[in-house]
Coordinates of C-alpha atoms and ligand atoms in Angstrom, one line a residue:
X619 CA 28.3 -1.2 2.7
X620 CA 25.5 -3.9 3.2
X621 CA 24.7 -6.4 -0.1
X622 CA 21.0 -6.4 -0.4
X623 CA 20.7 -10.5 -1.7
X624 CA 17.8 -12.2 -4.0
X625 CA 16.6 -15.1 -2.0
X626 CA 15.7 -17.6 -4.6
X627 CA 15.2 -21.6 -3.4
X628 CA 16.4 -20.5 0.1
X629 CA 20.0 -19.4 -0.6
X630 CA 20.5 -15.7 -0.4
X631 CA 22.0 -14.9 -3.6
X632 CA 23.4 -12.4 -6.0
X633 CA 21.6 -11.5 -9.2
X634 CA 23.0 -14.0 -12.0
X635 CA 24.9 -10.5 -13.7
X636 CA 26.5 -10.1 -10.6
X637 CA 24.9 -5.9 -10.7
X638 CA 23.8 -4.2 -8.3
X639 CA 21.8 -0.4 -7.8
X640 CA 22.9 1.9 -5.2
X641 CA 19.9 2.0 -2.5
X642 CA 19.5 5.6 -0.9
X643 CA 18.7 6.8 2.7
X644 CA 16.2 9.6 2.1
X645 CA 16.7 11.4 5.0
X646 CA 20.6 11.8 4.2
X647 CA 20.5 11.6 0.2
X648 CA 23.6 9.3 0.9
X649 CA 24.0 5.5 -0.5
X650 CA 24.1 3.1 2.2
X651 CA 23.2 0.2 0.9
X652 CA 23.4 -2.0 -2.8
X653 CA 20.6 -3.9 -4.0
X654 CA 20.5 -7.0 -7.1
X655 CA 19.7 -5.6 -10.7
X656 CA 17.9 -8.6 -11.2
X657 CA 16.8 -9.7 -15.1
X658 CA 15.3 -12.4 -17.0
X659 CA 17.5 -15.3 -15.6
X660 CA 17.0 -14.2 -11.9
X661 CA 13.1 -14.5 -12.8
X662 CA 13.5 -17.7 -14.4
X663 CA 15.1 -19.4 -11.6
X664 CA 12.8 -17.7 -8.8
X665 CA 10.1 -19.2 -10.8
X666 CA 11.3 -22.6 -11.6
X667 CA 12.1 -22.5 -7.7
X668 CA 8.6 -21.8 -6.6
X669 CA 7.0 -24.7 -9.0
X670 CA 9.5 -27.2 -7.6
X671 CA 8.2 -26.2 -4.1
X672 CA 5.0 -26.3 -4.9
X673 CA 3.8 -30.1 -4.2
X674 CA 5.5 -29.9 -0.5
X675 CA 4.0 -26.8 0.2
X676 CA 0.4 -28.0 -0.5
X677 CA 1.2 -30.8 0.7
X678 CA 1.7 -29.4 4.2
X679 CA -1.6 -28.6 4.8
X680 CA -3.8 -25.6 6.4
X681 CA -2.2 -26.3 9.8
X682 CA 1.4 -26.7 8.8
X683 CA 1.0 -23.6 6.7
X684 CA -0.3 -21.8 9.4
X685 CA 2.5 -23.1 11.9
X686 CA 5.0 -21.8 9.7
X687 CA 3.3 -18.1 8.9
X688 CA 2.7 -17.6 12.6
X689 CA 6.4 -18.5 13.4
X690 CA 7.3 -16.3 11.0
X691 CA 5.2 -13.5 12.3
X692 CA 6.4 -14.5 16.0
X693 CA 10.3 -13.9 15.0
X694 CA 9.6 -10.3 13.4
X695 CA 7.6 -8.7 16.3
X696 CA 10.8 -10.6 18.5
X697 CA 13.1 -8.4 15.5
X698 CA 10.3 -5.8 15.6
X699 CA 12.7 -2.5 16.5
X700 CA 15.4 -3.6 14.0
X701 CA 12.6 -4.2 11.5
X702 CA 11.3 -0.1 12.2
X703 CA 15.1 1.1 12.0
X704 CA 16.0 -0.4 8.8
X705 CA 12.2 0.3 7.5
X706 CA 12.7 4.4 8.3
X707 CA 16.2 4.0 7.0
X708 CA 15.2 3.0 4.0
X709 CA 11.9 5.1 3.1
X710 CA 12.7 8.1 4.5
X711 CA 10.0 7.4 7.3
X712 CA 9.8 8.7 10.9
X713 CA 11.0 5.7 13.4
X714 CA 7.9 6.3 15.4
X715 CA 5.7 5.6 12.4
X716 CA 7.4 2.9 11.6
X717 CA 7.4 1.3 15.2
X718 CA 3.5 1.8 15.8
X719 CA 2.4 1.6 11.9
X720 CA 4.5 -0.6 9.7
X721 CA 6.4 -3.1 11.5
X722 CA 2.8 -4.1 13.9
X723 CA 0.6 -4.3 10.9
X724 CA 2.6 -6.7 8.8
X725 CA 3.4 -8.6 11.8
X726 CA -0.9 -8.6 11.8
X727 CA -1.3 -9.4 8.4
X728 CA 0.3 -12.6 8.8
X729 CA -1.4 -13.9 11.8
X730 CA -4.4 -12.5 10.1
X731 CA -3.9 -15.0 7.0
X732 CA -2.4 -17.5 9.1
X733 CA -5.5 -18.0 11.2
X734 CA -7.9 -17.5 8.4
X735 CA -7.2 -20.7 6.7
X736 CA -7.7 -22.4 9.5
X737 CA -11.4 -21.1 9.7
X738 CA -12.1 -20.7 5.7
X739 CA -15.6 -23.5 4.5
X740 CA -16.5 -24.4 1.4
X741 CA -19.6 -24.6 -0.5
X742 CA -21.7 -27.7 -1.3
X743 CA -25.2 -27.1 -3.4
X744 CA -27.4 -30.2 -3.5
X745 CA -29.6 -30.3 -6.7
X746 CA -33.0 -31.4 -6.4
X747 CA -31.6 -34.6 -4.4
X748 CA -30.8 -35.5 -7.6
X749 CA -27.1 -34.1 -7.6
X750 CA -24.5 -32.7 -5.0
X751 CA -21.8 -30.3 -6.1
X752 CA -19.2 -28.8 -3.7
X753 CA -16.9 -25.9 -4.6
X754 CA -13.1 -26.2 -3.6
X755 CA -10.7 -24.0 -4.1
X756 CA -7.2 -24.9 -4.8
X757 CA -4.3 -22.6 -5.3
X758 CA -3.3 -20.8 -8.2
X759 CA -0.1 -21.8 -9.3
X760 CA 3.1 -19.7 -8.3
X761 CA 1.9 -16.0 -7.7
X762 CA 3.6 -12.6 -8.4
X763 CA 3.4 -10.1 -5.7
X764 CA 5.0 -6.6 -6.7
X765 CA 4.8 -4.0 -3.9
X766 CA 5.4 -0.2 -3.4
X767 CA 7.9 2.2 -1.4
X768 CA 5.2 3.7 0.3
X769 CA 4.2 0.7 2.8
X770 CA 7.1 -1.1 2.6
X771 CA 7.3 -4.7 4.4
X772 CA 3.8 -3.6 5.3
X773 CA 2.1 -3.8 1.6
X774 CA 4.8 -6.2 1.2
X775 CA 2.9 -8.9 3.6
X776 CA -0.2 -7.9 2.7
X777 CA 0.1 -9.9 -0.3
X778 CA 2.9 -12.4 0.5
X779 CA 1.2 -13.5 3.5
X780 CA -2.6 -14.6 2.1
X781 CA -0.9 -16.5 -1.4
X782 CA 1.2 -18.4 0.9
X783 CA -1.7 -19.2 3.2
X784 CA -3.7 -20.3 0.3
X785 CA -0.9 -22.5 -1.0
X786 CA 0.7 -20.4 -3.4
X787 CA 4.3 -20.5 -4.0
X788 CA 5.5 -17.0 -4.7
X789 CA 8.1 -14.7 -6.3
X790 CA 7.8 -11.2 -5.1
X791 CA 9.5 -8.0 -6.2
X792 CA 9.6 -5.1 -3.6
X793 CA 10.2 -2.1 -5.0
X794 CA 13.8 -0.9 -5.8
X795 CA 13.9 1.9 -3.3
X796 CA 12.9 0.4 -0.2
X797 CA 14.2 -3.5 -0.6
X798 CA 15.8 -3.9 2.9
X799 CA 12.9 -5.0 5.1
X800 CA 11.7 -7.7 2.5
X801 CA 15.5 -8.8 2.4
X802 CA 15.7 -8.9 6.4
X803 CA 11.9 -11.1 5.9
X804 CA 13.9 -13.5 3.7
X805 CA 16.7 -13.8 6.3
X806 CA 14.0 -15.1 8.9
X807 CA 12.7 -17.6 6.5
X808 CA 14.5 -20.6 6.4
X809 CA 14.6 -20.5 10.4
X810 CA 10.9 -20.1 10.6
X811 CA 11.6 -23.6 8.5
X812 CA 9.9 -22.4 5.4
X813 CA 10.6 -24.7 2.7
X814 CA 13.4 -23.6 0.1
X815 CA 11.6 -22.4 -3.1
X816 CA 8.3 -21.3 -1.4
X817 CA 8.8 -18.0 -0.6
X818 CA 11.5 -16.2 -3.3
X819 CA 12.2 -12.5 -3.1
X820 CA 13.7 -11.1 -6.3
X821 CA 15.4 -7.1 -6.0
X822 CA 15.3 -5.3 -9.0
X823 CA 13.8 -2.7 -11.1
X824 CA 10.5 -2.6 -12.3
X825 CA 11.0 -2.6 -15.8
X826 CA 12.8 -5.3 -15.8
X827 CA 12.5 -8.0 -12.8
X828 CA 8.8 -6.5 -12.3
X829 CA 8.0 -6.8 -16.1
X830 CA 9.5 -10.3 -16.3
X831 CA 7.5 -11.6 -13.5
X832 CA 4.8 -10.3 -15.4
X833 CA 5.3 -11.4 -18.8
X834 CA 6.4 -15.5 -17.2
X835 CA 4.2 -18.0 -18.7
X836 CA 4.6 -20.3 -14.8
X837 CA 3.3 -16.7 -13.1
X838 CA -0.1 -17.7 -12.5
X839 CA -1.5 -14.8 -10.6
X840 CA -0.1 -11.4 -10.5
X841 CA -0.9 -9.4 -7.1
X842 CA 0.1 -5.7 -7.8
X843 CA 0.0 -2.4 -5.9
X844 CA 1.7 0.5 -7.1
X845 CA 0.7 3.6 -9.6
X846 CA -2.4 3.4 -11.7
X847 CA 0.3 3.9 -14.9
X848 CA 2.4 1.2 -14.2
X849 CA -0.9 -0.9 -13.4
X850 CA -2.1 -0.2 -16.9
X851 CA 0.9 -1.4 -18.5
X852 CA 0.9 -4.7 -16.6
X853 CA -2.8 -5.3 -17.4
X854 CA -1.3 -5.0 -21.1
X855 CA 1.7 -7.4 -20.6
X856 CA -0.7 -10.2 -18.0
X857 CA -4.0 -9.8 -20.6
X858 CA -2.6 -12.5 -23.0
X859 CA -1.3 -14.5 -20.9
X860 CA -4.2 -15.1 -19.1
X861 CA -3.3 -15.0 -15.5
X862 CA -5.4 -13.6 -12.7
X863 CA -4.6 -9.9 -11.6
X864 CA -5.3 -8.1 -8.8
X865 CA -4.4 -4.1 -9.4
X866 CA -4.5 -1.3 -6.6
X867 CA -3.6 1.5 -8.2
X868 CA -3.7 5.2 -7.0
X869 CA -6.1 7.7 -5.5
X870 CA -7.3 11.2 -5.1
X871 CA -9.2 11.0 -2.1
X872 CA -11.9 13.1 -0.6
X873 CA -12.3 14.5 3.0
X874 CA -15.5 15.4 3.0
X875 CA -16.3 17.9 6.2
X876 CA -20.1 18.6 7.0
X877 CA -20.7 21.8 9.0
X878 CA -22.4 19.3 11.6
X879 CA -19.2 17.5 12.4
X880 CA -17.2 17.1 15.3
X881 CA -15.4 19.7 14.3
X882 CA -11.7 19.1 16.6
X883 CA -12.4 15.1 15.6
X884 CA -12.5 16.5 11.7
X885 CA -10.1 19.1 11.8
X886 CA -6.9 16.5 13.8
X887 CA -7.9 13.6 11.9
X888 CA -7.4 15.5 8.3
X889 CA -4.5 16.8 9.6
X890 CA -3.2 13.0 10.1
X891 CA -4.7 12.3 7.1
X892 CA -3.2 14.7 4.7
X893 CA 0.4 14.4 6.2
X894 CA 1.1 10.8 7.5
X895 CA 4.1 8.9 6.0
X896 CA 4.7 12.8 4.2
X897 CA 1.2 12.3 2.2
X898 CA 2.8 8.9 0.4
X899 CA 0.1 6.2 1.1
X900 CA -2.5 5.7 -1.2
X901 CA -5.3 6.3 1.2
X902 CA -4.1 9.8 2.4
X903 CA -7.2 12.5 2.0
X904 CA -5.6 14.7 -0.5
X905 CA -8.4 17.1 -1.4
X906 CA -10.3 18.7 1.9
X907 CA -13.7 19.8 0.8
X908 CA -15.5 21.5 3.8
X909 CA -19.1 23.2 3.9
X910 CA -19.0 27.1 3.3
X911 CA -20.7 27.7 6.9
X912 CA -17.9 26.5 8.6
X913 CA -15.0 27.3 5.7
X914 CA -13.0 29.9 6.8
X915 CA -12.8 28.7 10.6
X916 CA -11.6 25.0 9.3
X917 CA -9.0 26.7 6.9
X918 CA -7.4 28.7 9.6
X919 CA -7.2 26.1 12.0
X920 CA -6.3 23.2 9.5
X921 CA -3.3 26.0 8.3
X922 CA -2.1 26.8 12.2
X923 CA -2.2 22.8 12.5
X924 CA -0.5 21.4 9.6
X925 CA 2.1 24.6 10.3
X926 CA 3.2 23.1 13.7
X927 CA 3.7 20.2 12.2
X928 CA 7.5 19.2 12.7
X929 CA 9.8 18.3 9.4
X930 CA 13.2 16.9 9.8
X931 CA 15.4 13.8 10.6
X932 CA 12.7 10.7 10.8
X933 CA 15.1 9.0 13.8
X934 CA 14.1 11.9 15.9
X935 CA 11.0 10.6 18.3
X936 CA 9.6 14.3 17.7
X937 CA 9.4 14.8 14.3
X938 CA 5.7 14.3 12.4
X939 CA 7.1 14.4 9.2
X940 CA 10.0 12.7 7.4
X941 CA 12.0 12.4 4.1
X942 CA 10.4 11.8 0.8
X943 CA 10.8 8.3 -1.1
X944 CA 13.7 9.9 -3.5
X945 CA 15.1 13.6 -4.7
X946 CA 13.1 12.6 -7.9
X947 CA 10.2 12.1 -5.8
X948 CA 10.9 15.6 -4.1
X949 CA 11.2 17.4 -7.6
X950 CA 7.9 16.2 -8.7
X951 CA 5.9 17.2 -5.5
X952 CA 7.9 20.4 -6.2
X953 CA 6.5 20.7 -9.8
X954 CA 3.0 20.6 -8.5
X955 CA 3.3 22.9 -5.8
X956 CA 4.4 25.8 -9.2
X957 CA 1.8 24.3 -11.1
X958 CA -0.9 24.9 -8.1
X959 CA 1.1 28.7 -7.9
X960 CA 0.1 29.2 -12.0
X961 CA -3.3 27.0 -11.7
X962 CA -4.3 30.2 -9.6
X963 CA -4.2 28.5 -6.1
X964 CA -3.1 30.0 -2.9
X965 CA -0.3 28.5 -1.0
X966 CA -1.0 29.1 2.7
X967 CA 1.4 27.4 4.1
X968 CA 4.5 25.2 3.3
X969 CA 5.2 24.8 -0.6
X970 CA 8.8 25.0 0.0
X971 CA 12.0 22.5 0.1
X972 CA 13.0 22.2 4.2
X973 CA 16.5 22.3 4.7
X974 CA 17.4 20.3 7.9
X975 CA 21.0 20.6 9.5
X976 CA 23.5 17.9 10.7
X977 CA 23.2 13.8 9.6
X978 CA 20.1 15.1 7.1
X979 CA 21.4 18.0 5.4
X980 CA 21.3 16.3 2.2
X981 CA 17.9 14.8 2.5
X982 CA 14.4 14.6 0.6
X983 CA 12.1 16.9 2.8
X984 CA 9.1 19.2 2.4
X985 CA 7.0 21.6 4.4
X986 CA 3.4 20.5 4.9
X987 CA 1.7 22.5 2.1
X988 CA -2.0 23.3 2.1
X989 CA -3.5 25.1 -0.8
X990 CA -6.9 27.2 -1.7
X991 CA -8.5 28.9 -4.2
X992 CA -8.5 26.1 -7.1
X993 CA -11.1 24.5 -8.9
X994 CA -11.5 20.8 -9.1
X995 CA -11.1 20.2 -12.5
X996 CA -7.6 21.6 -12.6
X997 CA -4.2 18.9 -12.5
X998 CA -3.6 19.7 -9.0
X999 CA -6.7 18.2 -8.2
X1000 CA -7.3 15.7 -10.5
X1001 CA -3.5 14.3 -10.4
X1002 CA -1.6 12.0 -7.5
X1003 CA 0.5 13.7 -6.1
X1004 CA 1.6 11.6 -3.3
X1005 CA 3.5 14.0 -1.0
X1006 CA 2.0 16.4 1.6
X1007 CA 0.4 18.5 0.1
X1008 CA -3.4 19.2 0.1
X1009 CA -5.9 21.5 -1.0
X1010 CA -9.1 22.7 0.7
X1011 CA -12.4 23.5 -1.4
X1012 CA -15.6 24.8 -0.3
X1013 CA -19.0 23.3 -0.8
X1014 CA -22.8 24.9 -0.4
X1015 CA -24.9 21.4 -0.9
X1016 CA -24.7 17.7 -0.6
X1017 CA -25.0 17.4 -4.1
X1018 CA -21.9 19.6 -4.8
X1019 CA -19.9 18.1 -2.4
X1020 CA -20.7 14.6 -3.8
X1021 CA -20.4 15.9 -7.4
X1022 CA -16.9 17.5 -6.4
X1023 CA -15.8 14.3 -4.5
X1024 CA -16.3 12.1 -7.7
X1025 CA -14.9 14.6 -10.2
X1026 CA -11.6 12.7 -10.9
X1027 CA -10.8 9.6 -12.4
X1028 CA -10.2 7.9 -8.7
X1029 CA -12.8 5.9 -6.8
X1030 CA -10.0 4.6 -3.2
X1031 CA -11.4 5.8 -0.3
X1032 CA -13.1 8.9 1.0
X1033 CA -13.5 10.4 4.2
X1034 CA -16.9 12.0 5.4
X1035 CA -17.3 13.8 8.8
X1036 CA -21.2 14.5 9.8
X1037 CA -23.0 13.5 12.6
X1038 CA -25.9 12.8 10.9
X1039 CA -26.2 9.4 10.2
X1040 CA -28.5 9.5 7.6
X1041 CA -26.4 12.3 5.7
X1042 CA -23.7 9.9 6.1
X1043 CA -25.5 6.7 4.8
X1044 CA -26.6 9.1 1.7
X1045 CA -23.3 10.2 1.2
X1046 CA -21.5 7.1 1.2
X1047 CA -23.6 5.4 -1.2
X1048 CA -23.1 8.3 -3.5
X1049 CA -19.6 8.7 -3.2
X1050 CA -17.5 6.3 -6.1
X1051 CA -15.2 5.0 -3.9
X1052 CA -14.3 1.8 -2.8
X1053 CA -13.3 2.5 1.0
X1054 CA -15.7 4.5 2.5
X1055 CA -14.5 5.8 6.2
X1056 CA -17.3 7.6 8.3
X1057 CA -15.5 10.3 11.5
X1058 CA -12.7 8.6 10.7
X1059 CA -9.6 7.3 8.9
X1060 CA -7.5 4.7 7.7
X1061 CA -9.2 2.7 10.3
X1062 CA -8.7 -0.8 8.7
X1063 CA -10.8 -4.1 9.7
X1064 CA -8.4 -6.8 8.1
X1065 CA -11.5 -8.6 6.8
X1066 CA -13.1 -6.0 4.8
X1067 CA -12.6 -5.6 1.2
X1068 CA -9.7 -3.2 0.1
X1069 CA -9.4 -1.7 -2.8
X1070 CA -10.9 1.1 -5.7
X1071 CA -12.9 2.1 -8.2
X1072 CA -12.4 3.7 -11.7
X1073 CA -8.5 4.0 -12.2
X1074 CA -7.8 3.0 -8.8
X1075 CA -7.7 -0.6 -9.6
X1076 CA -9.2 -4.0 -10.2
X1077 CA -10.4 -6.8 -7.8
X1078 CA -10.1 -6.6 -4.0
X1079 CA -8.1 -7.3 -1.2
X1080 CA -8.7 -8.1 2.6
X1081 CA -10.0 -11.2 3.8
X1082 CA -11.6 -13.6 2.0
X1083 CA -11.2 -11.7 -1.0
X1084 CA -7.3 -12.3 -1.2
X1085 CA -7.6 -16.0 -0.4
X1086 CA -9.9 -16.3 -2.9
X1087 CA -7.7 -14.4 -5.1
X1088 CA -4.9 -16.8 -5.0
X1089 CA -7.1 -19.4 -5.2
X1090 CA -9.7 -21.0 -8.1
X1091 CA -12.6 -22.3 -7.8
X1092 CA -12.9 -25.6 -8.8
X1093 CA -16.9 -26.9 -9.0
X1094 CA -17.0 -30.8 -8.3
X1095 CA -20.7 -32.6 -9.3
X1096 CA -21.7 -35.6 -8.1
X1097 CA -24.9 -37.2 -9.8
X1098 CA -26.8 -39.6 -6.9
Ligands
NDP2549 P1 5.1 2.1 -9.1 O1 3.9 1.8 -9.9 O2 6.2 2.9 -9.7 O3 5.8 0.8 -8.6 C1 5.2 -0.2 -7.8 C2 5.9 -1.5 -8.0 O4 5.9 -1.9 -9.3 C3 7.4 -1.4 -7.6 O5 7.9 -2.6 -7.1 C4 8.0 -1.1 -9.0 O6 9.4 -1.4 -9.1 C5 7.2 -2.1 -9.9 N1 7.1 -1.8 -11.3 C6 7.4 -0.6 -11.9 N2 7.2 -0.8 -13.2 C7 6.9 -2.1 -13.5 C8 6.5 -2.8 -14.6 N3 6.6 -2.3 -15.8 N4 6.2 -4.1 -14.5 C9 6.2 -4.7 -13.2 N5 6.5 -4.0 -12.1 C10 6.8 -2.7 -12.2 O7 4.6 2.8 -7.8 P2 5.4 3.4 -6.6 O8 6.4 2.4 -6.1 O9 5.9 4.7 -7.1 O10 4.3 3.6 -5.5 C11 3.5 4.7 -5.5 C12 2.1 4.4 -6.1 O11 1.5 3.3 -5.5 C13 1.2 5.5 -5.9 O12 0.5 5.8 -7.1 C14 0.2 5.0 -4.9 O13 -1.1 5.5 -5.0 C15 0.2 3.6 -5.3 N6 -0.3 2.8 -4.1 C16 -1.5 2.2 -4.1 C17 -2.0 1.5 -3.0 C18 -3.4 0.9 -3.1 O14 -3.6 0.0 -2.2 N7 -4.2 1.2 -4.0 C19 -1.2 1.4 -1.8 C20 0.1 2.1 -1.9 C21 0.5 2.7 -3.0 P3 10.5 -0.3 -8.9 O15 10.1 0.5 -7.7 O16 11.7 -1.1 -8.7 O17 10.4 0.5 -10.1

């Protein structure tokens, strides 16, 4: 059985306890893998690594950062297939997905950051000619980057990759239930001749190797994506402490369908978006709220679509839907599907445990589940549920449609469908959500800011933003 290892000042090591967690394929329920059950010690010496490594890392420069990101992004698109195995392994994701979503957009987020240091200018202000000031930024310190199961080496990256092109040193913390592709990442690293102590990946449970790089007085910056309950109780542990945060948290998103749509473009695309990655990514369009004219024709279709839909082993190339994260996972998109039943909603299709034969017979799935006939305001709506399952609401008006899309606490994303672009422009200013997609859907420019409103989180990613997140300001004035 493989040893998931800590990487901590470039050795691949053991937590200090010597314990180890079992690690769980999804689509068989079966251990196949051990990962560290790393503590307080583990922490310490990540972090006393990445301040020793600090001073040569800065020290390198924009260009010999960027040499050693895009080498690193060069050897896992070479690795990219074993990268997409191990990443459906070890989520419970199809392989395809994995192949065409994961594993290409991590490679992209660090060529993304890698080249955008090379590009980044800084402010100068000249005062009445009587003063110049110029604004540079220097990097935070050793930053904490804690990632989800969801996204795995892919939201993993995302937040790696920009504090180590602004400078950073970093200790990171993938989740518990998917720490194989970060561990693979830290195999690659001291080829791509990063520097021992710059990069550190520390396995562990949340509670305790996530807290601790939380509560550590040499954490700087702490970059976090994960639930909006666990995001609440690091904003308690980081607030005296001082450091910088960055929090995306979860959603409830809005589809919003206008009877004026395209109405094949609408209906496919909120069948992708409801169902991809089994409904687990933040961004997934969990509540379908279509105009009465067109109601009853999109509910039937959406239902006959999301029916087709194909459940079962994720290394098959024609399965749309895979294994969920965990059978704790399962049980609780379970629970919501009998709490929809008593909430008085309709269950058109799905809302059932799929039993799949063979290699997967003891594995995490569910049947696409769509759902009707509930009011906004009840827990199915207003909850994350974070599996496939989605309910479709009608709407008369604009106005109730935006006052139905901003009902919950959420403010990630929305989808609108209308080919009106002035309805659209309306809409999306009205609409309380930070990602705002227009006929489409999870169609990402890596230079726009990501991130939400309300409970959904604090600060932004994306671009500039996460350089500048991993980075201070520091305001230099120069009487002449
Ligand atoms: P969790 O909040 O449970 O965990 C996220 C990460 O935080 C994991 O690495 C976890 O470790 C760690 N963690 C847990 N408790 C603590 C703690 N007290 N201190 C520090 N770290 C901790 O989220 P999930 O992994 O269950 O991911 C699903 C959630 O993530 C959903 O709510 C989803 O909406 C949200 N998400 C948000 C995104 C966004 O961009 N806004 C994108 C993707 C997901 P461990 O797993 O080992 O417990």
């Amino acid at each position: 059985m493989e040893r998931i290892l800590n990487y901590i000042h470039g050795d691949l090591v053991p937590a200090a306890s010597g314990a180890f967690m079992d690690n769980y394929d999804p689509a068989t329920g079966r251990v196949y893998s051990v990962v560290p059950d790393s503590e307080s010690p583990d922490i310490n010496r990540a972090v006393e690594a990445a301040h020793a490594a600090s001073a040569r890392w800065q020290s390198m420069g924009i260009a010999g950062r960027s040499k050693i990101l895009n080498k690193l992004a060069d050897m896992l698109e070479g690795d990219a297939e074993s990268f997409a195995l191990a990443e459906s392994m070890d989520s419970g994701k199809t392989l395809t997905l994995a192949r065409t979503l994961d594993i290409p957009r991590a490679i992209a987020n660090i060529r993304f950051f890698a080249s955008a240091i090379m590009h980044e200018s800084s402010d100068a202000h000249i005062t009445d000619h009587t003063a110049i000031n110029y604004t540079e930024r220097v990097p935070v310190g050793v930053a904490g980057c804690i990632s989800p199961w969801n996204l795995p080496l892919y939201l993993f990256t995302w937040k790696v990759a920009p504090a180590l092109a602004a400078g950073c040193t970093v200790v990171a913390k993938p989740s518990e239930l998917t720490p194989m592709t970060a561990y693979l990442f830290s195999k690659l690293c001291a080829e791509a001749e990063l520097p021992p102590g710059v990069l550190n990946v520390v396995h562990g449970a949340g509670s305790k190797a996530g807290h601790e790089i939380v509560a550590h007085p040499g954490v700087k910056a702490v970059s976090f994506t994960g639930g909006t309950a666990t995001g609440k109780k690091i904003a308690a542990v980081a607030a005296p402490t001082f450091k910088k945060l960055s929090l995306e948290l979860g959603g409830k998103n809005p589809s919003i369908i206008f009877a004026d749509c395209d109405f094949e473009q609408a209906l496919n695309v909120s069948v992708q978006a409801s169902f991809t990655n089994q409904g687990e990514i933040c961004l997934c369009g969990s509540r379908i709220l279509v105009e009465a004219s067109i109601y009853e024709r999109f509910v039937k279709t959406f239902v006959e679509r999301a029916s087709k839909l194909t459940v079962g082993d994720p290394l098959h190339h024609d399965i749309n839907v895979g294994a969920l994260i965990s059978s704790a996972h399962r049980d609780k998109v379970m629970s919501y599907i009998s709490l929809a039943r008593e909430e008085g909603g309709s269950v058109l299709c799905g809302g059932e445990i799929v039993h799949v034969s063979g290699r997967c017979s003891g594995g995490y799935f569910v049947a696409p589940t769509v759902i009707t006939g509930l009011t906004q305001q009840c827990h199915t709506n207003q909850d994350e549920i974070f599996g496939p399952v989605v309910t479709i609401a009608p709407f008369e008006t604009e106005s109730e449609a935006i006052a139905m899309a901003n009902s919950t606490r959420y403010g990630l994303a929305a989808s609108i469908w209308t080919e009106n672009l002035r309805k659209a422009h309306r809409v999306s200013s009205a609409v309380q959500c930070g990602i705002i997609w227009v006929n489409c859907w999870l169609f990402r420019d890596l230079r726009t800011p990501f991130g939400g409103m309300k409970d959904s989180g604090v600060g932004r990613e994306g671009g500039w933003n996460a350089l500048n997140f991993f980075t201070e300001a520091k305001n230099v004035c120069i009487k002449l």
